[in-house]
Short mmCIF file of C-alpha atoms and ligand atoms in Angstrom, two decimals:
data_model
loop_
_atom_site.label_atom_id
_atom_site.label_comp_id
_atom_site.label_asym_id
_atom_site.label_seq_id
_atom_site.Cartn_x
_atom_site.Cartn_y
_atom_site.Cartn_z
CA MET A 3 -24.49 -46.75 -18.48
CA LYS A 4 -22.20 -48.94 -20.50
CA LEU A 5 -22.51 -52.71 -20.20
CA GLN A 6 -19.50 -54.37 -18.58
CA ASN A 7 -20.01 -57.48 -20.69
CA ASP A 8 -21.66 -57.01 -24.07
CA LEU A 9 -20.34 -60.21 -25.73
CA ILE A 10 -23.82 -61.54 -26.48
CA LEU A 11 -24.96 -58.31 -28.12
CA ARG A 12 -21.85 -58.19 -30.27
CA ALA A 13 -22.32 -61.83 -31.27
CA ALA A 14 -25.97 -61.16 -32.09
CA ARG A 15 -24.98 -58.24 -34.30
CA GLY A 16 -22.52 -60.48 -36.12
CA GLU A 17 -19.42 -58.72 -34.74
CA SER A 18 -16.40 -60.73 -33.69
CA THR A 19 -16.00 -61.75 -30.04
CA GLU A 20 -13.02 -62.99 -28.01
CA ARG A 21 -14.99 -66.12 -27.11
CA ALA A 22 -18.52 -67.47 -27.49
CA PRO A 23 -21.04 -65.89 -25.10
CA VAL A 24 -23.21 -68.36 -23.18
CA TRP A 25 -26.53 -68.38 -21.36
CA VAL A 26 -29.03 -71.16 -20.74
CA MET A 27 -32.76 -71.38 -21.44
CA ARG A 28 -34.59 -71.83 -18.10
CA GLN A 29 -31.44 -70.76 -16.22
CA ALA A 30 -33.79 -68.92 -13.82
CA GLY A 31 -35.68 -71.90 -12.50
CA ARG A 32 -35.92 -75.06 -10.49
CA VAL A 33 -32.41 -76.26 -11.29
CA LEU A 34 -31.29 -73.79 -8.60
CA ALA A 35 -32.03 -74.40 -4.90
CA GLU A 36 -31.90 -70.61 -4.53
CA TYR A 37 -34.81 -70.33 -7.01
CA ARG A 38 -36.83 -72.94 -5.15
CA ALA A 39 -36.27 -71.07 -1.89
CA THR A 40 -37.41 -67.76 -3.39
CA ARG A 41 -40.48 -69.42 -4.93
CA ALA A 42 -41.34 -70.92 -1.54
CA GLN A 43 -41.03 -67.44 -0.04
CA ALA A 44 -43.43 -66.11 -2.70
CA GLY A 45 -45.89 -68.97 -2.07
CA SER A 46 -46.45 -69.90 -5.71
CA PHE A 47 -45.07 -69.55 -9.22
CA LYS A 48 -47.56 -66.82 -10.13
CA ASN A 49 -46.94 -64.88 -6.94
CA LEU A 50 -43.24 -65.05 -7.74
CA LEU A 51 -43.51 -63.65 -11.23
CA MET A 52 -45.98 -60.97 -10.14
CA ASN A 53 -43.67 -59.78 -7.36
CA PRO A 54 -41.14 -57.45 -9.02
CA GLU A 55 -38.59 -57.66 -6.23
CA LEU A 56 -38.59 -61.48 -6.05
CA ALA A 57 -38.79 -61.84 -9.84
CA ALA A 58 -35.69 -59.63 -10.05
CA ALA A 59 -33.91 -61.75 -7.44
CA VAL A 60 -34.45 -65.02 -9.37
CA THR A 61 -33.50 -63.34 -12.67
CA ILE A 62 -30.13 -62.39 -11.21
CA GLN A 63 -29.39 -65.66 -9.36
CA PRO A 64 -27.91 -67.44 -12.41
CA VAL A 65 -25.69 -64.43 -13.16
CA ASP A 66 -24.23 -64.59 -9.65
CA ILE A 67 -24.08 -68.37 -9.39
CA PHE A 68 -23.16 -69.49 -12.92
CA GLY A 69 -21.51 -66.37 -14.35
CA VAL A 70 -23.62 -66.51 -17.52
CA ASP A 71 -23.14 -63.78 -20.12
CA ALA A 72 -26.78 -62.65 -20.04
CA ALA A 73 -29.75 -62.54 -17.68
CA ILE A 74 -33.21 -63.52 -18.93
CA LEU A 75 -36.27 -61.88 -17.45
CA PHE A 76 -38.07 -64.20 -15.05
CA SER A 77 -41.64 -64.38 -16.29
CA ASP A 78 -43.70 -66.69 -18.49
CA ILE A 79 -45.02 -66.67 -22.04
CA LEU A 80 -48.58 -67.19 -20.72
CA VAL A 81 -48.84 -63.68 -19.29
CA ILE A 82 -49.96 -62.51 -22.76
CA PRO A 83 -53.17 -64.57 -22.99
CA GLU A 84 -53.90 -63.54 -19.41
CA ALA A 85 -53.41 -59.86 -20.25
CA MET A 86 -55.81 -60.30 -23.19
CA GLY A 87 -58.52 -61.75 -20.94
CA LEU A 88 -57.79 -65.49 -20.57
CA PRO A 89 -56.37 -66.11 -17.09
CA TYR A 90 -54.15 -69.18 -16.55
CA ARG A 91 -53.32 -71.31 -13.53
CA MET A 92 -50.02 -72.96 -12.79
CA ASP A 93 -50.65 -76.01 -10.67
CA GLU A 94 -47.68 -77.61 -8.97
CA GLY A 95 -46.51 -80.62 -10.96
CA LYS A 96 -49.31 -80.24 -13.55
CA GLY A 97 -48.15 -77.33 -15.66
CA PRO A 98 -50.29 -74.49 -16.93
CA SER A 99 -54.04 -74.57 -17.60
CA PHE A 100 -56.78 -72.20 -18.74
CA ASP A 101 -60.41 -72.48 -17.59
CA GLN A 102 -61.68 -70.78 -20.71
CA THR A 103 -60.36 -71.60 -24.18
CA ILE A 104 -60.89 -70.25 -27.68
CA THR A 105 -63.74 -72.09 -29.32
CA SER A 106 -65.39 -69.50 -31.55
CA ALA A 107 -65.09 -66.10 -33.20
CA ARG A 108 -67.22 -64.70 -30.39
CA VAL A 109 -64.58 -65.60 -27.80
CA VAL A 110 -61.80 -64.15 -29.99
CA ASP A 111 -63.73 -60.91 -30.26
CA GLN A 112 -64.07 -60.74 -26.48
CA LEU A 113 -60.28 -60.68 -26.11
CA SER A 114 -58.81 -57.23 -25.65
CA THR A 115 -55.41 -55.87 -26.55
CA ASP A 116 -56.22 -52.44 -25.09
CA ASN A 117 -55.01 -53.07 -21.56
CA VAL A 118 -52.00 -55.27 -22.21
CA LEU A 119 -49.47 -52.76 -20.88
CA GLU A 120 -51.58 -51.89 -17.87
CA ASN A 121 -52.23 -55.54 -17.05
CA LEU A 122 -48.53 -56.39 -17.36
CA ARG A 123 -47.22 -53.52 -15.28
CA TYR A 124 -45.74 -56.06 -12.84
CA VAL A 125 -43.45 -57.30 -15.62
CA PHE A 126 -42.16 -53.81 -16.40
CA ASP A 127 -41.71 -53.12 -12.67
CA ALA A 128 -39.68 -56.33 -12.48
CA ILE A 129 -37.51 -55.15 -15.39
CA ASP A 130 -36.90 -51.82 -13.60
CA HIS A 131 -35.79 -53.74 -10.49
CA ILE A 132 -33.58 -56.08 -12.51
CA LYS A 133 -31.89 -53.24 -14.38
CA ARG A 134 -31.16 -51.50 -11.10
CA ASP A 135 -29.81 -54.59 -9.32
CA LEU A 136 -27.92 -55.95 -12.33
CA SER A 137 -26.00 -52.64 -12.64
CA ASP A 138 -25.14 -53.31 -16.28
CA ARG A 139 -23.00 -56.35 -15.50
CA VAL A 140 -24.55 -58.29 -18.40
CA PRO A 141 -27.35 -57.62 -20.91
CA LEU A 142 -30.95 -58.47 -20.05
CA ILE A 143 -32.94 -60.64 -22.46
CA GLY A 144 -36.68 -59.99 -22.69
CA PHE A 145 -39.01 -62.52 -24.29
CA ALA A 146 -42.45 -63.55 -25.43
CA GLY A 147 -44.04 -66.66 -26.82
CA ALA A 148 -44.32 -66.73 -30.60
CA PRO A 149 -47.95 -66.35 -31.75
CA TRP A 150 -48.35 -69.99 -32.82
CA THR A 151 -47.27 -71.34 -29.41
CA ILE A 152 -49.51 -68.89 -27.54
CA PHE A 153 -52.37 -69.85 -29.89
CA CYS A 154 -51.84 -73.52 -28.94
CA TYR A 155 -52.26 -72.79 -25.23
CA MET A 156 -55.29 -70.56 -25.83
CA VAL A 157 -57.07 -73.13 -27.97
CA GLU A 158 -56.08 -76.23 -26.02
CA GLY A 159 -56.18 -74.78 -22.52
CA ARG A 160 -53.17 -76.81 -21.44
CA GLY A 161 -50.08 -78.57 -22.69
CA SER A 162 -50.62 -81.49 -25.05
CA LYS A 163 -48.54 -84.03 -26.94
CA THR A 164 -50.18 -83.32 -30.29
CA PHE A 165 -52.10 -80.06 -29.85
CA SER A 166 -54.72 -81.60 -32.10
CA LEU A 167 -57.46 -79.08 -31.22
CA SER A 168 -55.13 -76.31 -32.36
CA ARG A 169 -54.22 -78.13 -35.56
CA ALA A 170 -57.87 -78.97 -36.13
CA MET A 171 -58.70 -75.27 -36.13
CA LEU A 172 -56.16 -74.69 -38.91
CA SER A 173 -58.04 -77.26 -41.02
CA LYS A 174 -61.61 -76.42 -40.04
CA ASP A 175 -61.55 -72.67 -39.67
CA PRO A 176 -58.32 -71.11 -40.95
CA GLU A 177 -59.92 -67.68 -40.95
CA LEU A 178 -60.61 -67.87 -37.24
CA ALA A 179 -57.07 -69.10 -36.66
CA HIS A 180 -55.64 -66.12 -38.54
CA ARG A 181 -57.90 -63.78 -36.60
CA LEU A 182 -56.63 -65.09 -33.27
CA LEU A 183 -52.99 -65.17 -34.44
CA SER A 184 -53.29 -61.51 -35.51
CA ARG A 185 -54.64 -60.46 -32.13
CA ILE A 186 -51.82 -62.28 -30.31
CA THR A 187 -49.26 -60.67 -32.65
CA GLU A 188 -50.64 -57.21 -31.94
CA ALA A 189 -50.42 -57.73 -28.17
CA THR A 190 -46.93 -59.24 -28.42
CA ILE A 191 -45.49 -56.30 -30.34
CA VAL A 192 -46.78 -53.79 -27.79
CA TYR A 193 -45.51 -55.99 -24.95
CA LEU A 194 -41.99 -56.47 -26.35
CA LYS A 195 -41.62 -52.79 -27.19
CA GLU A 196 -42.43 -51.90 -23.59
CA GLN A 197 -39.91 -54.48 -22.31
CA ILE A 198 -37.33 -52.71 -24.47
CA ASN A 199 -38.44 -49.27 -23.21
CA HIS A 200 -37.71 -50.53 -19.71
CA GLY A 201 -34.21 -51.66 -20.64
CA CYS A 202 -34.23 -55.16 -22.17
CA ASN A 203 -31.15 -55.28 -24.40
CA MET A 204 -32.37 -58.03 -26.70
CA VAL A 205 -35.52 -60.15 -27.03
CA GLN A 206 -36.27 -63.77 -27.85
CA LEU A 207 -39.41 -65.33 -29.29
CA PHE A 208 -40.09 -68.87 -28.06
CA ASP A 209 -41.98 -71.02 -30.56
CA SER A 210 -41.95 -74.15 -28.43
CA TRP A 211 -44.62 -75.98 -30.45
CA ALA A 212 -43.30 -75.20 -33.94
CA GLY A 213 -42.42 -78.88 -34.38
CA ILE A 214 -46.04 -80.10 -34.46
CA LEU A 215 -46.61 -78.28 -37.77
CA ASN A 216 -45.04 -78.97 -41.16
CA LYS A 217 -43.34 -76.68 -43.63
CA ASP A 218 -46.63 -75.64 -45.28
CA THR A 219 -48.61 -75.00 -42.13
CA TYR A 220 -45.66 -73.42 -40.31
CA GLU A 221 -45.05 -71.00 -43.17
CA GLN A 222 -48.76 -70.24 -43.41
CA PHE A 223 -49.77 -69.89 -39.74
CA ALA A 224 -46.59 -69.22 -37.77
CA LEU A 225 -43.80 -67.53 -39.72
CA PRO A 226 -45.81 -64.60 -41.14
CA TYR A 227 -46.65 -63.51 -37.58
CA ILE A 228 -43.06 -63.93 -36.41
CA GLN A 229 -42.07 -61.86 -39.42
CA LYS A 230 -44.49 -59.09 -38.35
CA ILE A 231 -42.96 -59.02 -34.90
CA CYS A 232 -39.40 -59.02 -36.26
CA ASP A 233 -40.28 -56.15 -38.62
CA ALA A 234 -41.79 -54.15 -35.76
CA ILE A 235 -38.89 -54.60 -33.32
CA THR A 236 -36.11 -52.45 -34.70
CA GLU A 237 -34.62 -51.24 -31.40
CA VAL A 238 -32.67 -54.33 -30.26
CA PRO A 239 -31.52 -57.66 -31.74
CA VAL A 240 -34.24 -60.31 -31.97
CA THR A 241 -33.71 -64.07 -31.55
CA VAL A 242 -36.22 -66.59 -32.91
CA PHE A 243 -36.20 -70.05 -31.33
CA ALA A 244 -38.62 -72.38 -33.09
CA LYS A 245 -38.26 -75.81 -31.55
CA GLY A 246 -38.58 -78.63 -34.05
CA ALA A 247 -38.84 -76.35 -37.09
CA PHE A 248 -35.91 -77.86 -39.02
CA PHE A 249 -38.18 -77.89 -42.10
CA SER A 250 -38.42 -74.10 -42.13
CA LEU A 251 -34.86 -73.07 -41.29
CA GLU A 252 -34.32 -71.85 -44.83
CA ALA A 253 -37.35 -69.56 -44.60
CA MET A 254 -36.21 -68.42 -41.15
CA GLY A 255 -32.93 -67.34 -42.71
CA LYS A 256 -34.92 -64.60 -44.45
CA LEU A 257 -36.56 -63.23 -41.29
CA ASN A 258 -35.75 -59.76 -40.13
CA CYS A 259 -34.06 -61.04 -36.97
CA ARG A 260 -30.41 -61.32 -35.93
CA THR A 261 -30.25 -64.75 -34.27
CA ILE A 262 -31.87 -68.13 -34.86
CA GLY A 263 -32.02 -70.58 -31.94
CA ILE A 264 -31.24 -74.20 -32.86
CA ASP A 265 -32.70 -77.16 -30.96
CA TRP A 266 -30.68 -80.26 -30.19
CA HIS A 267 -32.29 -82.34 -32.94
CA THR A 268 -30.63 -80.22 -35.60
CA SER A 269 -26.94 -80.45 -36.36
CA PRO A 270 -24.99 -77.17 -36.48
CA GLY A 271 -23.82 -77.88 -40.05
CA PHE A 272 -27.35 -78.53 -41.30
CA ALA A 273 -28.61 -75.36 -39.60
CA ARG A 274 -25.85 -73.17 -41.01
CA GLN A 275 -26.35 -74.50 -44.49
CA ALA A 276 -30.13 -74.01 -44.42
CA ILE A 277 -30.05 -70.57 -42.81
CA GLY A 278 -27.06 -69.16 -44.68
CA GLU A 279 -24.38 -66.80 -43.44
CA SER A 280 -26.45 -63.79 -42.50
CA LYS A 281 -27.58 -64.86 -39.01
CA THR A 282 -26.02 -65.62 -35.67
CA LEU A 283 -26.89 -69.14 -34.46
CA GLN A 284 -27.69 -70.03 -30.85
CA GLY A 285 -27.71 -73.47 -29.23
CA ASN A 286 -27.77 -76.43 -29.08
CA LEU A 287 -26.40 -78.97 -26.61
CA ASP A 288 -28.89 -81.72 -25.75
CA PRO A 289 -29.90 -80.89 -22.16
CA ALA A 290 -29.66 -84.61 -21.36
CA VAL A 291 -25.88 -84.47 -21.93
CA LEU A 292 -25.76 -82.74 -18.53
CA TYR A 293 -26.76 -86.05 -16.91
CA GLY A 294 -23.42 -87.44 -18.13
CA SER A 295 -19.98 -87.49 -16.52
CA GLU A 296 -17.85 -84.37 -16.33
CA SER A 297 -15.52 -85.58 -19.06
CA PHE A 298 -18.50 -86.38 -21.30
CA ILE A 299 -19.98 -82.91 -20.77
CA ILE A 300 -16.67 -81.22 -21.61
CA GLN A 301 -16.18 -83.38 -24.70
CA GLN A 302 -19.72 -82.81 -26.03
CA THR A 303 -19.59 -79.08 -25.31
CA GLU A 304 -16.27 -78.68 -27.14
CA ARG A 305 -17.61 -80.71 -30.03
CA MET A 306 -20.59 -78.34 -30.24
CA LEU A 307 -18.34 -75.26 -30.10
CA ASP A 308 -16.18 -76.61 -32.93
CA ALA A 309 -19.19 -77.51 -35.03
CA PHE A 310 -20.69 -74.02 -34.82
CA GLY A 311 -17.33 -72.27 -35.24
CA GLY A 312 -16.14 -69.16 -33.46
CA ARG A 313 -18.15 -66.52 -35.29
CA GLN A 314 -21.80 -65.47 -35.24
CA TYR A 315 -22.47 -67.84 -32.41
CA ILE A 316 -24.10 -67.82 -28.95
CA ALA A 317 -23.75 -71.01 -26.89
CA ASN A 318 -26.82 -72.45 -25.16
CA LEU A 319 -28.62 -75.73 -24.68
CA GLY A 320 -30.97 -77.00 -27.39
CA HIS A 321 -33.98 -76.39 -25.08
CA GLY A 322 -34.52 -75.43 -21.43
CA VAL A 323 -32.41 -77.09 -18.73
CA TYR A 324 -34.22 -79.91 -16.92
CA PRO A 325 -35.03 -79.14 -13.28
CA ASP A 326 -33.28 -82.25 -11.91
CA ILE A 327 -29.90 -81.51 -13.51
CA ASP A 328 -27.06 -81.06 -11.02
CA PRO A 329 -26.34 -77.30 -11.03
CA GLY A 330 -22.63 -78.15 -10.81
CA LYS A 331 -22.92 -79.85 -14.20
CA LEU A 332 -24.66 -76.82 -15.66
CA LYS A 333 -21.86 -74.62 -14.34
CA LEU A 334 -19.32 -76.96 -15.95
CA PHE A 335 -21.08 -76.47 -19.31
CA ILE A 336 -20.90 -72.68 -18.92
CA GLN A 337 -17.27 -72.69 -17.80
CA THR A 338 -16.28 -75.02 -20.64
CA VAL A 339 -17.69 -72.55 -23.16
CA GLN A 340 -16.06 -69.58 -21.46
CA ALA A 341 -12.63 -71.25 -21.30
CA TYR A 342 -12.63 -72.59 -24.84
CA GLN A 343 -9.98 -71.31 -27.21
CA TYR A 344 -10.81 -71.73 -30.87
CA LYS A 345 -7.92 -73.04 -32.93
CA PRO A 346 -6.83 -70.38 -35.44
CA SER A 347 -8.32 -71.25 -38.83
O1 CP3 B 427 -34.92 -68.85 -17.13
C1 CP3 B 427 -35.70 -68.59 -18.03
O2 CP3 B 427 -35.64 -69.13 -19.16
C2 CP3 B 427 -36.70 -67.45 -17.83
C3 CP3 B 427 -38.01 -67.76 -17.42
C4 CP3 B 427 -38.97 -68.54 -18.27
C5 CP3 B 427 -39.97 -69.35 -17.68
N1 CP3 B 427 -40.81 -69.79 -18.67
C6 CP3 B 427 -40.12 -69.62 -16.24
C7 CP3 B 427 -40.86 -70.83 -15.83
C8 CP3 B 427 -39.18 -68.55 -19.66
C9 CP3 B 427 -38.37 -67.91 -20.75
C10 CP3 B 427 -40.35 -69.35 -19.89
C11 CP3 B 427 -40.93 -69.56 -21.21
C12 CP3 B 427 -41.98 -70.58 -21.39
N2 CP3 B 427 -43.05 -70.82 -20.58
C13 CP3 B 427 -42.09 -71.42 -22.52
C14 CP3 B 427 -41.18 -71.39 -23.70
C15 CP3 B 427 -39.90 -72.07 -23.47
C16 CP3 B 427 -39.95 -73.58 -23.51
O3 CP3 B 427 -39.61 -74.18 -22.49
O4 CP3 B 427 -40.30 -74.14 -24.56
C17 CP3 B 427 -43.24 -72.21 -22.34
C18 CP3 B 427 -43.75 -73.27 -23.28
C19 CP3 B 427 -43.84 -71.82 -21.12
C20 CP3 B 427 -45.11 -72.34 -20.52
C21 CP3 B 427 -44.83 -73.03 -19.26
N3 CP3 B 427 -44.44 -72.41 -18.09
C22 CP3 B 427 -44.92 -74.42 -18.99
C23 CP3 B 427 -45.31 -75.49 -20.00
C24 CP3 B 427 -44.56 -74.60 -17.65
C25 CP3 B 427 -44.62 -75.88 -16.85
C26 CP3 B 427 -43.53 -76.81 -17.26
C27 CP3 B 427 -42.57 -77.08 -16.14
O5 CP3 B 427 -41.38 -77.04 -16.40
O6 CP3 B 427 -43.05 -77.35 -15.02
C28 CP3 B 427 -44.22 -73.34 -17.13
C29 CP3 B 427 -43.78 -73.07 -15.76
C30 CP3 B 427 -42.47 -72.35 -15.59
N4 CP3 B 427 -42.07 -71.24 -16.28
C31 CP3 B 427 -41.47 -72.67 -14.64
C32 CP3 B 427 -40.45 -71.72 -14.77
C33 CP3 B 427 -39.22 -71.57 -13.96
C34 CP3 B 427 -41.55 -73.82 -13.63
C35 CP3 B 427 -42.56 -73.45 -12.61
C36 CP3 B 427 -42.14 -73.77 -11.22
O7 CP3 B 427 -41.33 -73.03 -10.62
O8 CP3 B 427 -42.65 -74.78 -10.69
#
């Protein structure tokens, strides 16, 4: 089947598009009352993502309600540690946590990458449902956490402001860190390839905790593993979103991926200059702009569109949408992008 709207794939490949495609990180989530209702029906967040029919329903809600140019699989990055043998909990209002964490080589060696596909069958079933119900209206984005961010959760056991246990391991036992990062990378490649086998049209790596490292540590412990994943995924365009990694944008320009996600701390001009001309850029409106008035949202969105320019560009926020944003304001952002006419240069 041919996609009815393939703007985002064309933009990712660097081809010209009539207008900028737009989607929003965390578009399938609490910002929508329809999501909250489906989650209540499922009983919990984990029940929701493990139920292929309901996971498909919340994946498609933002396509129906906002008219975004892509759907993103409803799941979580933490399914990978769980599939390797470290189960997580998602407690209401508290975020994710792991009972067991990585403290030694012995625990790393107990992890298994053998059953990743079997353990994540519910994700692939969800993708099958989504592909059927989406009927090729827009592309489907698959995703995984980047190895460094997954490492942080596995070592820390929960979110943290500084992830100092994770950073401590880089100083105290870099060999152990590399061993764990390699295992995560292995599992992630297998996982993403299977998402693609089931019909994901592009994939994104989320490196949410990139910004707690520096150029040296990021390029030693994070980028080489992202590079391995990018080299292994040849079937569809790959996007790398490393939040806070302004210091390594130049190195990211050399990755074997098509698109680099830009957070809201980084100006479009700075990003383009550091990365060079070879990549498509994605981003980067500050999600907090959506708390502003309608005229402010339109003005800031148009400013962003002008700053990135009309080529090699996918519009998005600079991180996930906040759950208490008015969905009407999010829709205004999307419609402003879709209506925008670039002035001929
Ligand atoms: O719409 C989408 O973007 C697709 C679904 C998606 C979710 N999580 C659903 C979710 C995606 C792509 C993710 C990725 C994810 N998960 C990241 C990387 C992106 C980022 O935000 O930096 C991270 C760090 C996680 C781990 C995670 N999952 C945390 C820290 C939390 C709790 C934080 C919070 O907002 O409460 C989650 C839970 C989560 N994942 C929710 C959703 C919709 C909220 C859970 C709920 O419904 O209560």
